[in-house]
Amino acid sequence: MAALLAGLLAAAALPAVAGPDAVRGAKLYEARCGGCHAVETDRIGPRHAGLVGRRAGGVMDFDYSPALKTSALRWNAQTLERWLADPESLIPGQRMGYRLGDAAERADVIAYLATLSASR
Ligand code: HEC
């Protein structure tokens, strides 16, 4: 536990120096989002291929909350930043029970999400 905590603190300390990094974002995505999301397949949450640029609630056969489905948002760096920091304040009534509290981690994950084209 102490080692895990030390590792997390070390990881959190890096991005402030280095700036957003999609490679680090990919690892964070596995660790933080992988329990519910995958790139190519829907799980508890919708698939993320082609996310940036698409409408919120845009995966055809995923069963979204009505709140997300009707939000009329489009995913870009700004909306993703607000969503990951606090989904409920961005879209009240949404169903993602997770926040990414660390701003540097959010920047890395968003940099990674931007690499996921729809055709992958
Ligand atoms: C506990 C499960 C869970 C975790 C962990 C989780 N999500 Fe989600 N996510 C969901 C669910 C469920 C939805 C659908 C919410 C709705 O319908 O209101 C969702 C929706 C989303 C959406 C909207 C997608 C769309 O098609 O409009 C994005 C973006 C997203 N998640 C990103 C992430 C990222 C990035 C992480 C990791 C930092 C993450 N999520 C972690 C469950 C989770």
PDB file of N, CA, C and O in Angstrom, residues 68-113:
ATOM      1  N   LEU A  68     -27.251  12.152 -20.677  1.00  0.00           N
ATOM      2  CA  LEU A  68     -26.090  12.224 -21.578  1.00  0.00           C
ATOM      3  C   LEU A  68     -26.552  12.241 -23.036  1.00  0.00           C
ATOM      4  O   LEU A  68     -26.081  13.034 -23.846  1.00  0.00           O
ATOM      5  N   LYS A  69     -27.508  11.370 -23.323  1.00  0.00           N
ATOM      6  CA  LYS A  69     -28.014  11.219 -24.694  1.00  0.00           C
ATOM      7  C   LYS A  69     -28.565  12.538 -25.242  1.00  0.00           C
ATOM      8  O   LYS A  69     -28.403  12.844 -26.408  1.00  0.00           O
ATOM      9  N   THR A  70     -29.209  13.310 -24.401  1.00  0.00           N
ATOM     10  CA  THR A  70     -29.870  14.534 -24.873  1.00  0.00           C
ATOM     11  C   THR A  70     -29.056  15.800 -24.549  1.00  0.00           C
ATOM     12  O   THR A  70     -29.567  16.904 -24.658  1.00  0.00           O
ATOM     13  N   SER A  71     -27.798  15.617 -24.162  1.00  0.00           N
ATOM     14  CA  SER A  71     -27.012  16.771 -23.701  1.00  0.00           C
ATOM     15  C   SER A  71     -26.602  17.720 -24.832  1.00  0.00           C
ATOM     16  O   SER A  71     -26.293  18.874 -24.575  1.00  0.00           O
ATOM     17  N   ALA A  72     -26.565  17.229 -26.062  1.00  0.00           N
ATOM     18  CA  ALA A  72     -26.148  18.044 -27.213  1.00  0.00           C
ATOM     19  C   ALA A  72     -24.711  18.561 -27.089  1.00  0.00           C
ATOM     20  O   ALA A  72     -24.339  19.535 -27.717  1.00  0.00           O
ATOM     21  N   LEU A  73     -23.901  17.892 -26.276  1.00  0.00           N
ATOM     22  CA  LEU A  73     -22.481  18.243 -26.165  1.00  0.00           C
ATOM     23  C   LEU A  73     -21.697  17.559 -27.276  1.00  0.00           C
ATOM     24  O   LEU A  73     -22.115  16.533 -27.800  1.00  0.00           O
ATOM     25  N   ARG A  74     -20.541  18.131 -27.589  1.00  0.00           N
ATOM     26  CA  ARG A  74     -19.595  17.453 -28.475  1.00  0.00           C
ATOM     27  C   ARG A  74     -18.290  17.293 -27.708  1.00  0.00           C
ATOM     28  O   ARG A  74     -17.891  18.181 -26.964  1.00  0.00           O
ATOM     29  N   TRP A  75     -17.633  16.132 -27.862  1.00  0.00           N
ATOM     30  CA  TRP A  75     -16.417  15.878 -27.092  1.00  0.00           C
ATOM     31  C   TRP A  75     -15.205  16.537 -27.731  1.00  0.00           C
ATOM     32  O   TRP A  75     -14.876  16.281 -28.878  1.00  0.00           O
ATOM     33  N   ASN A  76     -14.572  17.412 -26.950  1.00  0.00           N
ATOM     34  CA  ASN A  76     -13.300  18.011 -27.333  1.00  0.00           C
ATOM     35  C   ASN A  76     -12.491  18.172 -26.048  1.00  0.00           C
ATOM     36  O   ASN A  76     -12.945  17.735 -24.976  1.00  0.00           O
ATOM     37  N   ALA A  77     -11.317  18.772 -26.134  1.00  0.00           N
ATOM     38  CA  ALA A  77     -10.447  18.858 -24.954  1.00  0.00           C
ATOM     39  C   ALA A  77     -11.148  19.567 -23.797  1.00  0.00           C
ATOM     40  O   ALA A  77     -11.019  19.158 -22.643  1.00  0.00           O
ATOM     41  N   GLN A  78     -11.927  20.592 -24.104  1.00  0.00           N
ATOM     42  CA  GLN A  78     -12.571  21.366 -23.034  1.00  0.00           C
ATOM     43  C   GLN A  78     -13.693  20.575 -22.375  1.00  0.00           C
ATOM     44  O   GLN A  78     -13.795  20.522 -21.152  1.00  0.00           O
ATOM     45  N   THR A  79     -14.582  19.985 -23.195  1.00  0.00           N
ATOM     46  CA  THR A  79     -15.708  19.262 -22.599  1.00  0.00           C
ATOM     47  C   THR A  79     -15.209  18.009 -21.874  1.00  0.00           C
ATOM     48  O   THR A  79     -15.735  17.655 -20.821  1.00  0.00           O
ATOM     49  N   LEU A  80     -14.161  17.366 -22.413  1.00  0.00           N
ATOM     50  CA  LEU A  80     -13.622  16.180 -21.725  1.00  0.00           C
ATOM     51  C   LEU A  80     -12.989  16.574 -20.391  1.00  0.00           C
ATOM     52  O   LEU A  80     -13.135  15.842 -19.403  1.00  0.00           O
ATOM     53  N   GLU A  81     -12.295  17.686 -20.360  1.00  0.00           N
ATOM     54  CA  GLU A  81     -11.705  18.159 -19.105  1.00  0.00           C
ATOM     55  C   GLU A  81     -12.798  18.333 -18.046  1.00  0.00           C
ATOM     56  O   GLU A  81     -12.676  17.873 -16.914  1.00  0.00           O
ATOM     57  N   ARG A  82     -13.882  18.958 -18.429  1.00  0.00           N
ATOM     58  CA  ARG A  82     -14.964  19.195 -17.457  1.00  0.00           C
ATOM     59  C   ARG A  82     -15.650  17.887 -17.077  1.00  0.00           C
ATOM     60  O   ARG A  82     -16.018  17.675 -15.913  1.00  0.00           O
ATOM     61  N   TRP A  83     -15.839  17.017 -18.045  1.00  0.00           N
ATOM     62  CA  TRP A  83     -16.488  15.721 -17.797  1.00  0.00           C
ATOM     63  C   TRP A  83     -15.669  14.873 -16.826  1.00  0.00           C
ATOM     64  O   TRP A  83     -16.191  14.329 -15.854  1.00  0.00           O
ATOM     65  N   LEU A  84     -14.367  14.755 -17.080  1.00  0.00           N
ATOM     66  CA  LEU A  84     -13.537  13.881 -16.242  1.00  0.00           C
ATOM     67  C   LEU A  84     -13.350  14.466 -14.851  1.00  0.00           C
ATOM     68  O   LEU A  84     -13.236  13.722 -13.875  1.00  0.00           O
ATOM     69  N   ALA A  85     -13.336  15.794 -14.739  1.00  0.00           N
ATOM     70  CA  ALA A  85     -13.188  16.424 -13.425  1.00  0.00           C
ATOM     71  C   ALA A  85     -14.448  16.219 -12.592  1.00  0.00           C
ATOM     72  O   ALA A  85     -14.361  15.972 -11.380  1.00  0.00           O
ATOM     73  N   ASP A  86     -15.598  16.310 -13.222  1.00  0.00           N
ATOM     74  CA  ASP A  86     -16.862  16.206 -12.480  1.00  0.00           C
ATOM     75  C   ASP A  86     -18.037  15.993 -13.441  1.00  0.00           C
ATOM     76  O   ASP A  86     -18.703  16.950 -13.842  1.00  0.00           O
ATOM     77  N   PRO A  87     -18.275  14.728 -13.813  1.00  0.00           N
ATOM     78  CA  PRO A  87     -19.321  14.450 -14.811  1.00  0.00           C
ATOM     79  C   PRO A  87     -20.690  15.024 -14.413  1.00  0.00           C
ATOM     80  O   PRO A  87     -21.396  15.563 -15.251  1.00  0.00           O
ATOM     81  N   GLU A  88     -21.005  14.904 -13.140  1.00  0.00           N
ATOM     82  CA  GLU A  88     -22.345  15.304 -12.699  1.00  0.00           C
ATOM     83  C   GLU A  88     -22.559  16.817 -12.801  1.00  0.00           C
ATOM     84  O   GLU A  88     -23.678  17.264 -13.045  1.00  0.00           O
ATOM     85  N   SER A  89     -21.507  17.604 -12.633  1.00  0.00           N
ATOM     86  CA  SER A  89     -21.705  19.048 -12.757  1.00  0.00           C
ATOM     87  C   SER A  89     -21.806  19.444 -14.233  1.00  0.00           C
ATOM     88  O   SER A  89     -22.451  20.432 -14.566  1.00  0.00           O
ATOM     89  N   LEU A  90     -21.184  18.673 -15.128  1.00  0.00           N
ATOM     90  CA  LEU A  90     -21.301  18.974 -16.559  1.00  0.00           C
ATOM     91  C   LEU A  90     -22.671  18.537 -17.087  1.00  0.00           C
ATOM     92  O   LEU A  90     -23.328  19.283 -17.803  1.00  0.00           O
ATOM     93  N   ILE A  91     -23.079  17.316 -16.732  1.00  0.00           N
ATOM     94  CA  ILE A  91     -24.351  16.762 -17.222  1.00  0.00           C
ATOM     95  C   ILE A  91     -25.116  16.147 -16.046  1.00  0.00           C
ATOM     96  O   ILE A  91     -24.966  14.951 -15.761  1.00  0.00           O
ATOM     97  N   PRO A  92     -25.905  16.933 -15.352  1.00  0.00           N
ATOM     98  CA  PRO A  92     -26.655  16.395 -14.201  1.00  0.00           C
ATOM     99  C   PRO A  92     -27.557  15.238 -14.634  1.00  0.00           C
ATOM    100  O   PRO A  92     -28.216  15.323 -15.665  1.00  0.00           O
ATOM    101  N   GLY A  93     -27.537  14.151 -13.859  1.00  0.00           N
ATOM    102  CA  GLY A  93     -28.350  12.983 -14.180  1.00  0.00           C
ATOM    103  C   GLY A  93     -27.604  11.933 -14.984  1.00  0.00           C
ATOM    104  O   GLY A  93     -28.153  10.875 -15.285  1.00  0.00           O
ATOM    105  N   GLN A  94     -26.330  12.197 -15.339  1.00  0.00           N
ATOM    106  CA  GLN A  94     -25.521  11.200 -16.067  1.00  0.00           C
ATOM    107  C   GLN A  94     -25.235   9.987 -15.165  1.00  0.00           C
ATOM    108  O   GLN A  94     -25.495  10.035 -13.974  1.00  0.00           O
ATOM    109  N   ARG A  95     -24.665   8.921 -15.752  1.00  0.00           N
ATOM    110  CA  ARG A  95     -24.490   7.675 -14.983  1.00  0.00           C
ATOM    111  C   ARG A  95     -23.047   7.220 -14.815  1.00  0.00           C
ATOM    112  O   ARG A  95     -22.816   6.058 -14.457  1.00  0.00           O
ATOM    113  N   MET A  96     -22.081   8.052 -15.115  1.00  0.00           N
ATOM    114  CA  MET A  96     -20.698   7.607 -14.921  1.00  0.00           C
ATOM    115  C   MET A  96     -20.282   7.922 -13.490  1.00  0.00           C
ATOM    116  O   MET A  96     -20.108   9.070 -13.135  1.00  0.00           O
ATOM    117  N   GLY A  97     -20.113   6.893 -12.682  1.00  0.00           N
ATOM    118  CA  GLY A  97     -19.801   7.089 -11.270  1.00  0.00           C
ATOM    119  C   GLY A  97     -18.311   7.163 -11.019  1.00  0.00           C
ATOM    120  O   GLY A  97     -17.765   6.382 -10.246  1.00  0.00           O
ATOM    121  N   TYR A  98     -17.632   8.064 -11.699  1.00  0.00           N
ATOM    122  CA  TYR A  98     -16.178   8.157 -11.561  1.00  0.00           C
ATOM    123  C   TYR A  98     -15.717   9.562 -11.913  1.00  0.00           C
ATOM    124  O   TYR A  98     -16.232  10.173 -12.843  1.00  0.00           O
ATOM    125  N   ARG A  99     -14.741  10.069 -11.146  1.00  0.00           N
ATOM    126  CA  ARG A  99     -14.092  11.345 -11.464  1.00  0.00           C
ATOM    127  C   ARG A  99     -12.598  11.130 -11.456  1.00  0.00           C
ATOM    128  O   ARG A  99     -12.093  10.396 -10.611  1.00  0.00           O
ATOM    129  N   LEU A 100     -11.890  11.827 -12.310  1.00  0.00           N
ATOM    130  CA  LEU A 100     -10.433  11.802 -12.292  1.00  0.00           C
ATOM    131  C   LEU A 100      -9.990  13.123 -11.666  1.00  0.00           C
ATOM    132  O   LEU A 100     -10.028  14.169 -12.304  1.00  0.00           O
ATOM    133  N   GLY A 101      -9.580  13.050 -10.400  1.00  0.00           N
ATOM    134  CA  GLY A 101      -9.354  14.262  -9.625  1.00  0.00           C
ATOM    135  C   GLY A 101      -8.089  15.031  -9.974  1.00  0.00           C
ATOM    136  O   GLY A 101      -8.002  16.228  -9.738  1.00  0.00           O
ATOM    137  N   ASP A 102      -7.109  14.346 -10.552  1.00  0.00           N
ATOM    138  CA  ASP A 102      -5.798  14.955 -10.792  1.00  0.00           C
ATOM    139  C   ASP A 102      -5.765  15.620 -12.185  1.00  0.00           C
ATOM    140  O   ASP A 102      -5.924  14.958 -13.202  1.00  0.00           O
ATOM    141  N   ALA A 103      -5.538  16.930 -12.209  1.00  0.00           N
ATOM    142  CA  ALA A 103      -5.599  17.686 -13.469  1.00  0.00           C
ATOM    143  C   ALA A 103      -4.552  17.218 -14.475  1.00  0.00           C
ATOM    144  O   ALA A 103      -4.825  17.149 -15.679  1.00  0.00           O
ATOM    145  N   ALA A 104      -3.357  16.892 -14.011  1.00  0.00           N
ATOM    146  CA  ALA A 104      -2.301  16.440 -14.924  1.00  0.00           C
ATOM    147  C   ALA A 104      -2.674  15.086 -15.534  1.00  0.00           C
ATOM    148  O   ALA A 104      -2.429  14.837 -16.716  1.00  0.00           O
ATOM    149  N   GLU A 105      -3.281  14.222 -14.727  1.00  0.00           N
ATOM    150  CA  GLU A 105      -3.738  12.931 -15.258  1.00  0.00           C
ATOM    151  C   GLU A 105      -4.846  13.132 -16.291  1.00  0.00           C
ATOM    152  O   GLU A 105      -4.875  12.455 -17.322  1.00  0.00           O
ATOM    153  N   ARG A 106      -5.735  14.068 -16.026  1.00  0.00           N
ATOM    154  CA  ARG A 106      -6.796  14.350 -17.014  1.00  0.00           C
ATOM    155  C   ARG A 106      -6.180  14.790 -18.338  1.00  0.00           C
ATOM    156  O   ARG A 106      -6.592  14.328 -19.403  1.00  0.00           O
ATOM    157  N   ALA A 107      -5.190  15.665 -18.283  1.00  0.00           N
ATOM    158  CA  ALA A 107      -4.549  16.157 -19.511  1.00  0.00           C
ATOM    159  C   ALA A 107      -3.908  14.999 -20.278  1.00  0.00           C
ATOM    160  O   ALA A 107      -4.011  14.926 -21.514  1.00  0.00           O
ATOM    161  N   ASP A 108      -3.254  14.083 -19.568  1.00  0.00           N
ATOM    162  CA  ASP A 108      -2.624  12.931 -20.226  1.00  0.00           C
ATOM    163  C   ASP A 108      -3.676  12.017 -20.863  1.00  0.00           C
ATOM    164  O   ASP A 108      -3.517  11.559 -21.995  1.00  0.00           O
ATOM    165  N   VAL A 109      -4.742  11.731 -20.119  1.00  0.00           N
ATOM    166  CA  VAL A 109      -5.790  10.842 -20.644  1.00  0.00           C
ATOM    167  C   VAL A 109      -6.455  11.477 -21.865  1.00  0.00           C
ATOM    168  O   VAL A 109      -6.713  10.800 -22.864  1.00  0.00           O
ATOM    169  N   ILE A 110      -6.696  12.773 -21.822  1.00  0.00           N
ATOM    170  CA  ILE A 110      -7.325  13.462 -22.954  1.00  0.00           C
ATOM    171  C   ILE A 110      -6.395  13.424 -24.176  1.00  0.00           C
ATOM    172  O   ILE A 110      -6.847  13.196 -25.303  1.00  0.00           O
ATOM    173  N   ALA A 111      -5.087  13.602 -23.952  1.00  0.00           N
ATOM    174  CA  ALA A 111      -4.122  13.500 -25.055  1.00  0.00           C
ATOM    175  C   ALA A 111      -4.187  12.104 -25.676  1.00  0.00           C
ATOM    176  O   ALA A 111      -4.136  11.951 -26.903  1.00  0.00           O
ATOM    177  N   TYR A 112      -4.330  11.089 -24.829  1.00  0.00           N
ATOM    178  CA  TYR A 112      -4.457   9.713 -25.341  1.00  0.00           C
ATOM    179  C   TYR A 112      -5.772   9.533 -26.107  1.00  0.00           C
ATOM    180  O   TYR A 112      -5.781   8.992 -27.224  1.00  0.00           O
ATOM    181  N   LEU A 113      -6.870  10.006 -25.543  1.00  0.00           N
ATOM    182  CA  LEU A 113      -8.182   9.836 -26.192  1.00  0.00           C
ATOM    183  C   LEU A 113      -8.177  10.477 -27.588  1.00  0.00           C
ATOM    184  O   LEU A 113      -8.809   9.959 -28.516  1.00  0.00           O
TER     185      LEU A 113
END
